[in-house]
XYZ file of C-alpha atoms in Angstrom:
285
model
C -105.927 -9.959 2.773
C -104.739 -11.757 5.934
C -106.735 -14.914 6.864
C -105.266 -14.815 10.311
C -104.768 -18.566 10.255
C -100.934 -18.357 10.096
C -99.455 -16.593 13.193
C -97.061 -13.736 12.583
C -94.079 -15.902 13.729
C -94.597 -18.214 10.732
C -95.649 -15.817 8.094
C -93.637 -16.395 4.846
C -91.377 -18.724 6.803
C -91.054 -21.240 3.850
C -90.030 -20.317 0.260
C -91.193 -22.847 -2.147
C -88.090 -24.676 -3.442
C -90.063 -27.568 -5.148
C -87.639 -27.831 -8.065
C -84.614 -28.201 -6.003
C -83.293 -31.463 -4.351
C -84.330 -33.702 -2.723
C -87.818 -33.028 -4.088
C -86.661 -32.055 -7.700
C -90.101 -31.490 -9.016
C -90.362 -30.900 -12.742
C -90.861 -27.160 -13.375
C -94.492 -27.531 -14.699
C -95.441 -29.472 -11.534
C -93.692 -26.929 -9.377
C -95.567 -24.005 -10.822
C -98.897 -25.849 -10.574
C -98.125 -26.712 -6.923
C -97.110 -23.106 -6.129
C -100.481 -21.865 -7.457
C -102.210 -24.271 -5.143
C -100.158 -23.109 -2.173
C -100.914 -19.481 -2.929
C -104.571 -20.239 -2.996
C -104.693 -22.474 0.106
C -105.751 -21.466 3.591
C -102.037 -21.664 4.721
C -100.919 -19.266 1.873
C -99.451 -16.772 4.488
C -96.843 -19.555 5.377
C -95.383 -19.400 1.919
C -92.967 -17.033 0.468
C -91.573 -16.793 -3.099
C -91.323 -19.672 -5.785
C -87.603 -20.220 -5.938
C -86.350 -20.852 -9.520
C -82.797 -21.543 -10.718
C -81.571 -18.973 -13.265
C -80.816 -21.673 -15.826
C -84.633 -22.576 -15.855
C -85.942 -19.030 -16.433
C -86.217 -19.479 -20.190
C -88.628 -22.256 -19.773
C -91.058 -20.465 -17.467
C -92.830 -18.204 -19.925
C -94.645 -21.121 -21.751
C -95.946 -22.279 -18.360
C -97.688 -19.032 -17.252
C -101.107 -17.814 -18.155
C -101.123 -14.411 -20.043
C -102.149 -12.205 -17.090
C -100.539 -14.255 -14.440
C -98.139 -12.835 -11.867
C -95.901 -15.077 -9.684
C -93.597 -13.813 -6.973
C -90.255 -15.535 -7.642
C -86.864 -15.665 -6.113
C -83.885 -16.264 -8.434
C -81.269 -18.818 -7.392
C -78.143 -17.928 -9.281
C -76.968 -21.419 -10.255
C -74.724 -19.823 -12.847
C -72.853 -17.773 -10.285
C -72.779 -14.149 -9.507
C -71.501 -12.887 -12.815
C -74.486 -14.476 -14.678
C -77.130 -12.691 -12.553
C -77.658 -9.507 -14.563
C -78.116 -11.397 -17.864
C -80.642 -13.749 -16.148
C -82.493 -10.861 -14.501
C -82.718 -8.998 -17.795
C -84.092 -12.021 -19.690
C -86.746 -13.071 -17.070
C -90.250 -13.165 -18.172
C -92.068 -9.941 -16.952
C -94.791 -12.129 -15.340
C -92.239 -13.184 -12.822
C -92.014 -10.721 -10.037
C -88.473 -11.222 -9.007
C -87.772 -9.353 -5.714
C -84.883 -11.533 -4.408
C -81.811 -13.161 -5.676
C -79.736 -15.886 -3.847
C -76.296 -16.868 -4.888
C -73.216 -18.589 -3.378
C -70.414 -16.098 -3.355
C -67.706 -18.705 -2.854
C -67.148 -22.392 -2.530
C -66.041 -24.045 0.681
C -62.427 -23.023 1.490
C -62.444 -19.900 -0.945
C -62.299 -16.409 0.104
C -65.932 -15.123 0.002
C -64.977 -11.460 -0.321
C -64.382 -11.225 -4.166
C -67.773 -12.891 -4.940
C -69.533 -10.831 -2.305
C -68.179 -7.548 -3.790
C -69.441 -8.585 -7.235
C -72.879 -9.349 -5.818
C -73.005 -5.993 -3.930
C -72.252 -4.336 -7.277
C -75.180 -6.007 -8.969
C -77.515 -5.053 -6.053
C -76.290 -1.404 -6.174
C -77.476 -1.257 -9.735
C -80.919 -2.823 -8.856
C -82.170 -1.112 -5.811
C -85.661 -2.889 -5.954
C -83.849 -6.260 -5.509
C -82.933 -7.896 -2.218
C -79.858 -10.118 -2.334
C -78.998 -13.146 -0.169
C -75.210 -13.859 -0.173
C -74.622 -17.507 0.481
C -71.508 -17.686 2.592
C -69.681 -20.963 3.514
C -69.358 -21.724 7.097
C -65.581 -21.812 6.795
C -62.576 -19.429 6.592
C -63.481 -15.778 5.832
C -66.954 -15.993 7.293
C -66.781 -13.149 9.876
C -65.055 -10.746 7.472
C -67.762 -11.427 4.898
C -70.464 -10.920 7.545
C -68.808 -7.446 8.368
C -68.885 -6.555 4.663
C -72.573 -7.529 4.324
C -73.422 -5.445 7.509
C -71.430 -2.505 6.135
C -73.309 -2.710 2.857
C -76.714 -2.812 4.588
C -75.782 0.205 6.647
C -74.894 2.027 3.386
C -78.337 1.180 1.930
C -77.864 -1.966 -0.094
C -80.577 -4.513 0.282
C -78.478 -7.513 1.153
C -78.582 -10.143 3.868
C -76.683 -13.360 4.616
C -77.541 -16.982 3.654
C -76.199 -20.188 5.198
C -76.477 -23.819 4.176
C -77.694 -26.188 6.893
C -77.682 -29.401 5.042
C -77.059 -31.257 1.801
C -75.739 -34.506 0.309
C -72.718 -34.778 2.618
C -72.305 -34.734 6.351
C -69.951 -31.855 6.427
C -72.642 -29.608 4.970
C -74.625 -29.947 8.260
C -73.215 -27.558 10.794
C -73.187 -28.540 14.390
C -75.507 -26.907 16.867
C -72.536 -24.871 18.242
C -71.389 -23.767 14.703
C -74.895 -22.685 13.783
C -75.420 -20.918 17.172
C -72.120 -19.022 16.642
C -73.233 -17.837 13.257
C -76.694 -16.761 14.595
C -75.033 -14.806 17.345
C -72.579 -13.261 14.894
C -75.503 -12.051 12.782
C -77.281 -10.821 16.048
C -74.184 -8.830 16.942
C -74.110 -7.159 13.525
C -77.982 -6.674 13.411
C -77.795 -8.737 10.151
C -80.775 -10.771 8.986
C -80.079 -14.118 7.562
C -81.753 -16.994 5.565
C -81.075 -20.725 5.744
C -81.347 -23.469 3.243
C -81.377 -27.247 3.056
C -82.302 -29.865 5.576
C -85.074 -27.919 7.407
C -88.223 -29.739 6.361
C -89.143 -30.753 9.976
C -89.718 -28.729 13.074
C -87.577 -30.705 15.571
C -83.942 -31.802 15.244
C -83.870 -35.525 14.132
C -81.816 -38.150 12.513
C -82.767 -39.136 8.939
C -83.216 -42.893 8.981
C -82.178 -43.253 5.336
C -78.900 -41.233 5.444
C -77.919 -41.024 9.075
C -77.487 -37.316 8.837
C -78.820 -35.233 11.795
C -80.965 -32.419 10.512
C -81.716 -29.197 12.209
C -85.248 -28.416 13.133
C -86.827 -25.188 11.879
C -88.568 -24.720 15.281
C -85.156 -25.132 17.048
C -83.793 -22.310 14.813
C -86.877 -20.130 15.499
C -86.554 -20.422 19.306
C -82.750 -20.336 19.259
C -82.810 -17.214 17.105
C -85.263 -15.421 19.298
C -83.227 -16.246 22.372
C -80.078 -14.951 20.596
C -82.026 -11.710 19.691
C -82.823 -11.435 23.454
C -79.069 -11.616 24.251
C -78.459 -15.348 24.858
C -74.929 -16.684 24.593
C -73.791 -19.110 21.955
C -73.838 -22.067 24.450
C -77.447 -21.267 25.294
C -78.536 -20.968 21.698
C -76.766 -24.209 20.888
C -78.622 -26.081 23.565
C -81.913 -24.978 21.983
C -80.581 -26.051 18.569
C -79.573 -29.387 19.804
C -82.915 -30.231 21.536
C -84.654 -33.445 20.061
C -87.588 -33.135 22.394
C -90.158 -30.684 21.262
C -91.522 -29.905 24.924
C -88.898 -27.187 25.751
C -89.498 -25.629 22.414
C -93.304 -25.478 22.069
C -94.111 -23.022 24.879
C -91.415 -20.527 23.944
C -92.659 -20.738 20.296
C -96.312 -20.353 21.437
C -95.394 -17.135 23.403
C -93.783 -15.815 20.340
C -96.541 -16.640 17.812
C -97.965 -13.153 17.422
C -94.560 -11.465 16.944
C -92.569 -11.187 13.753
C -89.491 -13.459 13.510
C -86.315 -11.689 14.728
C -83.298 -11.882 12.450
C -84.271 -15.122 10.648
C -85.912 -14.332 7.416
C -86.871 -18.005 6.675
C -85.818 -20.956 4.574
C -86.252 -22.566 1.317
C -87.882 -26.111 1.326
C -88.780 -28.498 -1.559
C -91.805 -29.312 0.605
C -94.246 -26.743 1.920
C -96.648 -29.419 3.303
C -94.059 -31.063 5.576
C -93.312 -27.975 7.711
C -97.001 -27.062 7.878
C -97.872 -30.560 9.023
C -95.349 -30.379 11.856
C -96.722 -26.995 12.945
C -100.196 -28.388 13.002
C -99.088 -31.549 14.844
C -97.259 -29.466 17.503
C -100.362 -27.215 18.055
C -98.703 -24.134 16.819
C -100.997 -23.632 13.830
C -104.626 -24.335 13.780
C -105.972 -25.849 10.551
C -106.173 -28.887 8.421
C -106.680 -30.262 5.014
C -109.884 -30.697 3.230
């Protein structure tokens, strides 16, 4: 039942990626933490628990006999390993989504994408997120994803917005162009990496400039309303929350357009930023 404490704009915004870097929580700790998130007042902010396919064999011993956990499978073994991983998953894991890189940077994404689409065609209850590198072949891959969705396959795009190297952080113009390309194809997308905080900022430890998830929310909403790439990029590049807060406040009771959400190793950091900015009412006991 809805508590009404998390506005529609932020519902299921953050998938729980606690076991992934930079948090890298041990699997038992991640499952305990996810249970706590699902029981908390902010539960509606939280989506699935993301688990690497290589760790699924260890999950069963950590679940109670009657427990059910909504999980997303991250295909760290590649597209071709997905069917076996799904077949071997503990039935107490309700796996409704899979996410997998269909190519490495510089590779043609189409062969891997075709293999993923074949997996999804055989499993109609499953939604797939094809992680496409922001390099050569991107637009053709987006066309293929959009065509598959039109044909009834439950698939969407996924893009990486950070990582352990500077080149994994797209510029505001690059990300804006991708958002607008998805808009033009009516294609939902998911993001991953580097989005713990609401506002664009420079990490003092690494020097990497991180995108802000509030920037992405407001920028994507503007794109959905017809904004051009340059206007969306300006919103993505903003480091002052002032021009972002009021547009976000105006959107709070509407579902997110296009952007499905993002995986984060921390759920508390995004929540804390939303509270600090006055976009979510609540606090910790």
